[in-house]
XYZ file of C-alpha atoms in Angstrom:
338
model
C 0.121 -0.274 -0.346
C 1.331 3.232 -0.814
C 0.927 4.689 2.795
C 2.948 1.916 3.670
C 5.278 2.846 1.189
C 5.632 6.535 2.205
C 6.661 5.626 5.717
C 9.256 3.340 4.432
C 10.677 5.903 2.319
C 10.801 8.495 5.298
C 12.613 6.209 7.503
C 14.770 5.219 4.636
C 16.108 8.824 4.528
C 15.909 8.944 8.340
C 18.343 6.302 8.887
C 20.565 6.577 6.089
C 20.749 10.142 5.195
C 21.192 11.451 2.177
C 20.096 8.701 -0.683
C 19.421 9.030 -4.595
C 16.260 8.350 -6.367
C 17.983 5.126 -8.020
C 18.841 3.817 -4.307
C 15.422 4.752 -2.952
C 13.514 3.058 -5.861
C 16.148 -0.138 -5.397
C 14.980 -0.560 -1.689
C 11.389 0.268 -2.265
C 10.930 -2.229 -5.390
C 9.540 0.415 -7.590
C 10.096 2.622 -10.469
C 12.204 6.167 -10.266
C 9.275 7.807 -11.794
C 7.451 6.519 -8.547
C 9.906 7.788 -6.101
C 9.595 11.062 -7.383
C 5.741 11.186 -6.838
C 6.256 9.767 -3.551
C 8.888 12.509 -2.638
C 6.314 15.466 -3.491
C 3.473 13.484 -1.322
C 5.825 13.864 1.714
C 6.729 17.654 1.225
C 3.117 17.860 0.598
C 2.314 16.507 3.951
C 4.858 18.705 5.363
C 8.167 16.632 5.632
C 11.027 18.445 4.977
C 12.692 16.484 2.287
C 15.537 18.499 0.408
C 16.882 17.714 -3.044
C 20.765 18.324 -3.291
C 21.564 18.711 -7.103
C 24.902 17.360 -8.408
C 26.722 14.274 -9.061
C 26.728 13.858 -4.799
C 23.227 14.934 -4.693
C 19.919 13.030 -3.551
C 17.507 13.410 -1.549
C 17.308 13.964 2.403
C 15.667 14.867 5.029
C 16.192 18.796 7.199
C 18.888 18.147 9.768
C 17.307 17.407 12.959
C 14.342 16.226 11.829
C 13.030 12.204 13.263
C 9.880 10.756 12.934
C 8.393 8.787 15.546
C 5.996 6.678 13.382
C 7.829 3.828 14.196
C 5.251 1.090 15.170
C 5.368 -2.481 14.121
C 2.207 -4.160 12.534
C 1.539 -8.173 13.493
C 3.248 -9.375 10.511
C 6.353 -7.039 10.881
C 6.785 -7.590 14.540
C 6.612 -11.374 13.720
C 9.364 -11.176 11.052
C 12.107 -9.981 13.265
C 12.470 -13.445 14.247
C 14.125 -14.131 10.619
C 16.555 -10.958 11.049
C 19.519 -12.960 10.817
C 18.099 -14.980 7.669
C 16.715 -12.676 5.248
C 16.724 -15.603 2.525
C 14.469 -17.829 4.042
C 12.180 -14.444 5.046
C 11.758 -13.779 1.386
C 10.988 -17.415 0.434
C 7.824 -17.243 3.591
C 6.739 -13.972 1.759
C 7.892 -11.671 4.913
C 10.743 -10.106 3.360
C 8.926 -6.851 3.059
C 7.760 -7.192 6.018
C 11.195 -8.116 7.250
C 12.831 -4.423 5.773
C 10.012 -2.358 6.945
C 10.352 -3.603 10.700
C 14.119 -3.223 10.552
C 13.853 0.057 9.063
C 11.144 0.874 12.158
C 13.343 -0.579 14.658
C 16.343 1.204 13.818
C 14.368 4.548 13.149
C 13.472 4.027 17.269
C 16.881 3.346 18.345
C 18.939 5.927 19.937
C 21.755 7.163 17.840
C 24.804 5.480 19.010
C 22.935 1.871 19.170
C 21.509 2.902 15.589
C 24.995 3.422 14.608
C 25.747 -0.301 16.426
C 23.050 -1.780 14.705
C 24.269 -0.857 11.157
C 28.251 -1.895 12.730
C 26.756 -5.551 13.136
C 24.416 -5.671 9.490
C 27.950 -4.735 8.032
C 30.399 -7.130 9.629
C 28.151 -10.321 10.428
C 25.734 -12.090 8.165
C 23.931 -15.589 8.196
C 23.971 -17.780 5.034
C 21.695 -20.707 6.041
C 21.825 -22.941 2.826
C 24.607 -25.981 3.081
C 27.827 -25.368 0.607
C 27.858 -27.182 -3.013
C 24.233 -28.168 -2.844
C 21.450 -25.814 -4.882
C 18.515 -24.635 -2.831
C 15.352 -26.779 -2.743
C 12.224 -25.531 -5.352
C 9.608 -24.777 -2.523
C 7.157 -23.485 -4.597
C 4.182 -23.565 -2.053
C 6.096 -22.736 0.900
C 4.420 -19.352 1.278
C 0.951 -21.059 1.059
C 2.006 -23.609 3.585
C 3.187 -20.799 5.616
C -0.043 -19.140 5.463
C -2.238 -22.437 6.759
C 0.830 -22.640 9.541
C -0.134 -19.004 10.917
C -3.550 -19.217 10.368
C -4.478 -22.693 11.334
C -5.830 -24.226 8.340
C -6.171 -27.966 6.932
C -4.019 -28.493 3.661
C -5.050 -31.069 1.467
C -1.824 -32.041 0.196
C -0.177 -33.944 -2.989
C 3.421 -35.152 -1.580
C 5.873 -37.391 -3.287
C 7.683 -40.161 -1.111
C 10.356 -42.401 -2.313
C 7.841 -45.175 -2.161
C 5.058 -43.016 -4.670
C 3.056 -40.103 -4.373
C 0.208 -39.628 -1.738
C -2.650 -37.849 -0.908
C -3.016 -36.356 2.756
C -5.196 -34.119 4.623
C -2.296 -31.981 6.749
C -2.832 -29.908 10.189
C 0.216 -28.080 9.699
C 2.025 -27.212 12.794
C 5.211 -25.589 12.297
C 7.794 -24.802 9.553
C 11.527 -25.421 10.042
C 14.674 -24.623 8.055
C 17.869 -27.215 8.748
C 20.362 -26.885 6.247
C 19.051 -24.717 3.917
C 15.883 -27.192 3.636
C 12.685 -26.640 4.596
C 10.811 -28.843 6.523
C 6.660 -28.990 7.459
C 6.024 -30.700 10.848
C 2.449 -31.635 10.263
C -0.668 -33.977 11.934
C -1.966 -36.733 9.808
C -3.635 -39.416 10.907
C -3.560 -38.870 14.301
C 0.566 -39.020 14.002
C 2.404 -36.171 14.224
C 5.010 -36.409 10.866
C 7.752 -34.621 8.986
C 7.686 -33.180 5.214
C 9.957 -32.144 2.886
C 8.650 -28.679 1.696
C 10.408 -29.467 -2.303
C 7.948 -32.914 -2.533
C 4.635 -31.191 -2.051
C 3.376 -31.453 -5.491
C -0.033 -29.403 -4.620
C -1.377 -27.959 -2.038
C -4.949 -26.895 -1.459
C -5.659 -24.352 2.068
C -9.225 -25.368 3.401
C -11.806 -23.134 4.980
C -11.481 -25.299 8.224
C -9.440 -24.817 11.008
C -8.053 -27.506 13.712
C -6.568 -27.680 17.351
C -2.717 -27.882 17.575
C -1.873 -30.779 20.020
C -2.448 -29.884 23.806
C 1.201 -29.615 25.266
C 2.785 -29.471 21.813
C 5.785 -27.784 20.854
C 8.125 -27.488 17.855
C 11.508 -26.848 18.861
C 11.304 -30.338 21.465
C 9.455 -32.357 18.618
C 12.402 -31.233 16.255
C 14.741 -32.250 18.553
C 13.534 -35.716 19.759
C 12.736 -36.069 15.701
C 16.141 -35.652 14.560
C 17.788 -37.415 17.742
C 15.539 -40.765 16.808
C 16.803 -40.536 13.363
C 20.069 -40.277 13.831
C 19.555 -43.377 16.253
C 18.119 -45.345 13.064
C 20.680 -44.129 10.722
C 23.714 -44.852 13.114
C 23.551 -48.828 13.009
C 26.670 -49.714 13.849
C 30.169 -48.448 15.233
C 33.250 -48.494 13.293
C 36.766 -48.498 14.896
C 39.605 -46.691 12.572
C 42.497 -45.646 12.338
C 43.424 -42.399 11.518
C 46.136 -39.895 10.228
C 46.809 -36.356 10.976
C 45.396 -35.363 7.878
C 42.374 -37.964 8.431
C 41.745 -36.485 11.711
C 40.833 -33.333 10.312
C 38.967 -34.322 7.078
C 36.441 -36.992 9.294
C 34.230 -33.813 11.110
C 34.019 -32.353 6.952
C 32.962 -35.981 6.189
C 30.864 -36.958 9.011
C 29.662 -33.534 10.682
C 29.183 -33.422 14.263
C 29.314 -37.748 14.815
C 33.148 -36.935 13.312
C 33.716 -34.109 15.466
C 32.877 -36.216 18.456
C 34.863 -39.313 17.450
C 37.910 -37.266 17.298
C 37.607 -35.375 20.530
C 37.195 -38.869 22.252
C 39.957 -39.996 20.476
C 43.064 -42.378 22.063
C 46.718 -40.998 22.264
C 48.696 -40.558 19.044
C 51.242 -43.224 18.075
C 54.442 -41.818 17.066
C 53.585 -41.062 13.746
C 50.516 -39.025 14.813
C 47.694 -41.623 14.010
C 45.244 -42.372 16.612
C 42.558 -44.752 17.068
C 38.671 -43.846 17.395
C 35.066 -45.176 17.263
C 32.661 -43.636 15.168
C 29.257 -44.081 14.139
C 28.035 -44.989 10.771
C 25.169 -45.954 8.741
C 24.142 -49.058 6.916
C 27.371 -51.416 5.885
C 26.403 -49.982 2.394
C 26.492 -46.574 3.086
C 29.081 -46.461 5.185
C 31.866 -48.408 2.489
C 31.027 -45.390 0.694
C 31.408 -42.719 3.516
C 34.737 -44.362 4.579
C 36.140 -44.962 1.098
C 36.126 -41.069 1.260
C 38.908 -40.568 3.738
C 41.272 -42.634 1.189
C 44.270 -43.436 2.473
C 44.511 -40.954 5.407
C 42.264 -44.133 7.579
C 42.057 -47.895 8.272
C 38.693 -49.481 9.367
C 39.499 -52.015 12.286
C 36.401 -53.432 12.629
C 33.979 -54.630 12.924
C 34.921 -57.956 10.647
C 32.201 -57.729 8.144
C 32.702 -53.948 7.393
C 36.524 -54.163 6.746
C 35.801 -56.931 4.622
C 33.584 -55.421 2.470
C 35.501 -52.345 2.199
C 38.568 -54.640 1.165
C 36.105 -56.578 -1.342
C 35.410 -52.894 -2.330
C 39.078 -51.619 -2.977
C 40.022 -54.652 -4.653
C 37.468 -54.947 -7.296
C 38.400 -50.899 -7.981
C 41.539 -51.973 -8.029
C 41.073 -54.370 -10.756
C 39.273 -52.713 -13.021
C 41.603 -49.438 -13.227
C 44.468 -52.005 -13.742
C 43.057 -52.818 -16.783
C 42.824 -50.614 -19.995
C 39.284 -48.854 -20.237
C 36.431 -50.976 -21.846
C 33.749 -50.011 -24.494
C 34.022 -48.680 -27.700
C 36.391 -45.848 -27.402
C 38.760 -48.008 -25.249
C 38.736 -50.517 -27.807
C 40.104 -48.062 -30.448
C 42.530 -46.864 -28.560
C 44.141 -50.119 -28.317
C 43.279 -50.737 -32.059
C 45.455 -47.478 -32.888
C 48.215 -48.560 -30.205
C 48.547 -52.137 -31.694
C 48.574 -50.970 -35.168
C 51.587 -50.494 -37.323
């Protein structure tokens, strides 16, 4: 709405000082012509906006002028909880509310604290997604978030590894973990977790629902991830690790690897240590442990060591021979010829 935009324009000039029309247009996501009209509207309403001409020109407020129109709307106040994660705020449809809330909060601060807030913003930035992975496409996230806010039933079409299903969900909360959005929802009298990118379609029903008595999203998430961790880590591997392997393990195995290194036994003369590492199923563990290369030796359990030995033997046999297939055959034919 124009009233909200005029207030945001006023707060931008108050918080940042002189700004050009293109800079204001970029911040407000409007055209430069709209900025000109809004500046005229502010002046007509009695706000002392000055226009400085020249290369260093722009718009600014008369020295000493400050507005106290800094009341937050409900959505703006709620968006402050995402102040450290502007990307997720945009995905939830709260990007504009977050920007407006931050402007109002900064305008309400004393000058010294406002300067400190600007320094923090300039020096620290939270980037939620994990490295080397594209963000999940989440076209239905904003609609799901609205259903969470309004406590409305969702009729959902969801893709599972075993096939597609349709569910009536009671959405209880959203969680952002490692750059991936998850919906926690009640379905068929059980609370489950759904990856938001796997929703093929959602429809918000007009009917509301009652949240389960005593349900706390953070507590559920902690318990749920604990169960998942216990289910995934089905056995414990005994390893010898080189000094480089000790640095690689937390990078390859996350928190479990970091804990294993911290609890490792004393190093031998060459710097190698022995430790115990929770791993997933044998097939998954073989692939994960091979990523450590020659910096690790699996001591046990025997079946895991044997599986690794068989895999390494097969790889050695494969790479000891010339490449198979049409291109490899042509290469050998060319080498054998006159």
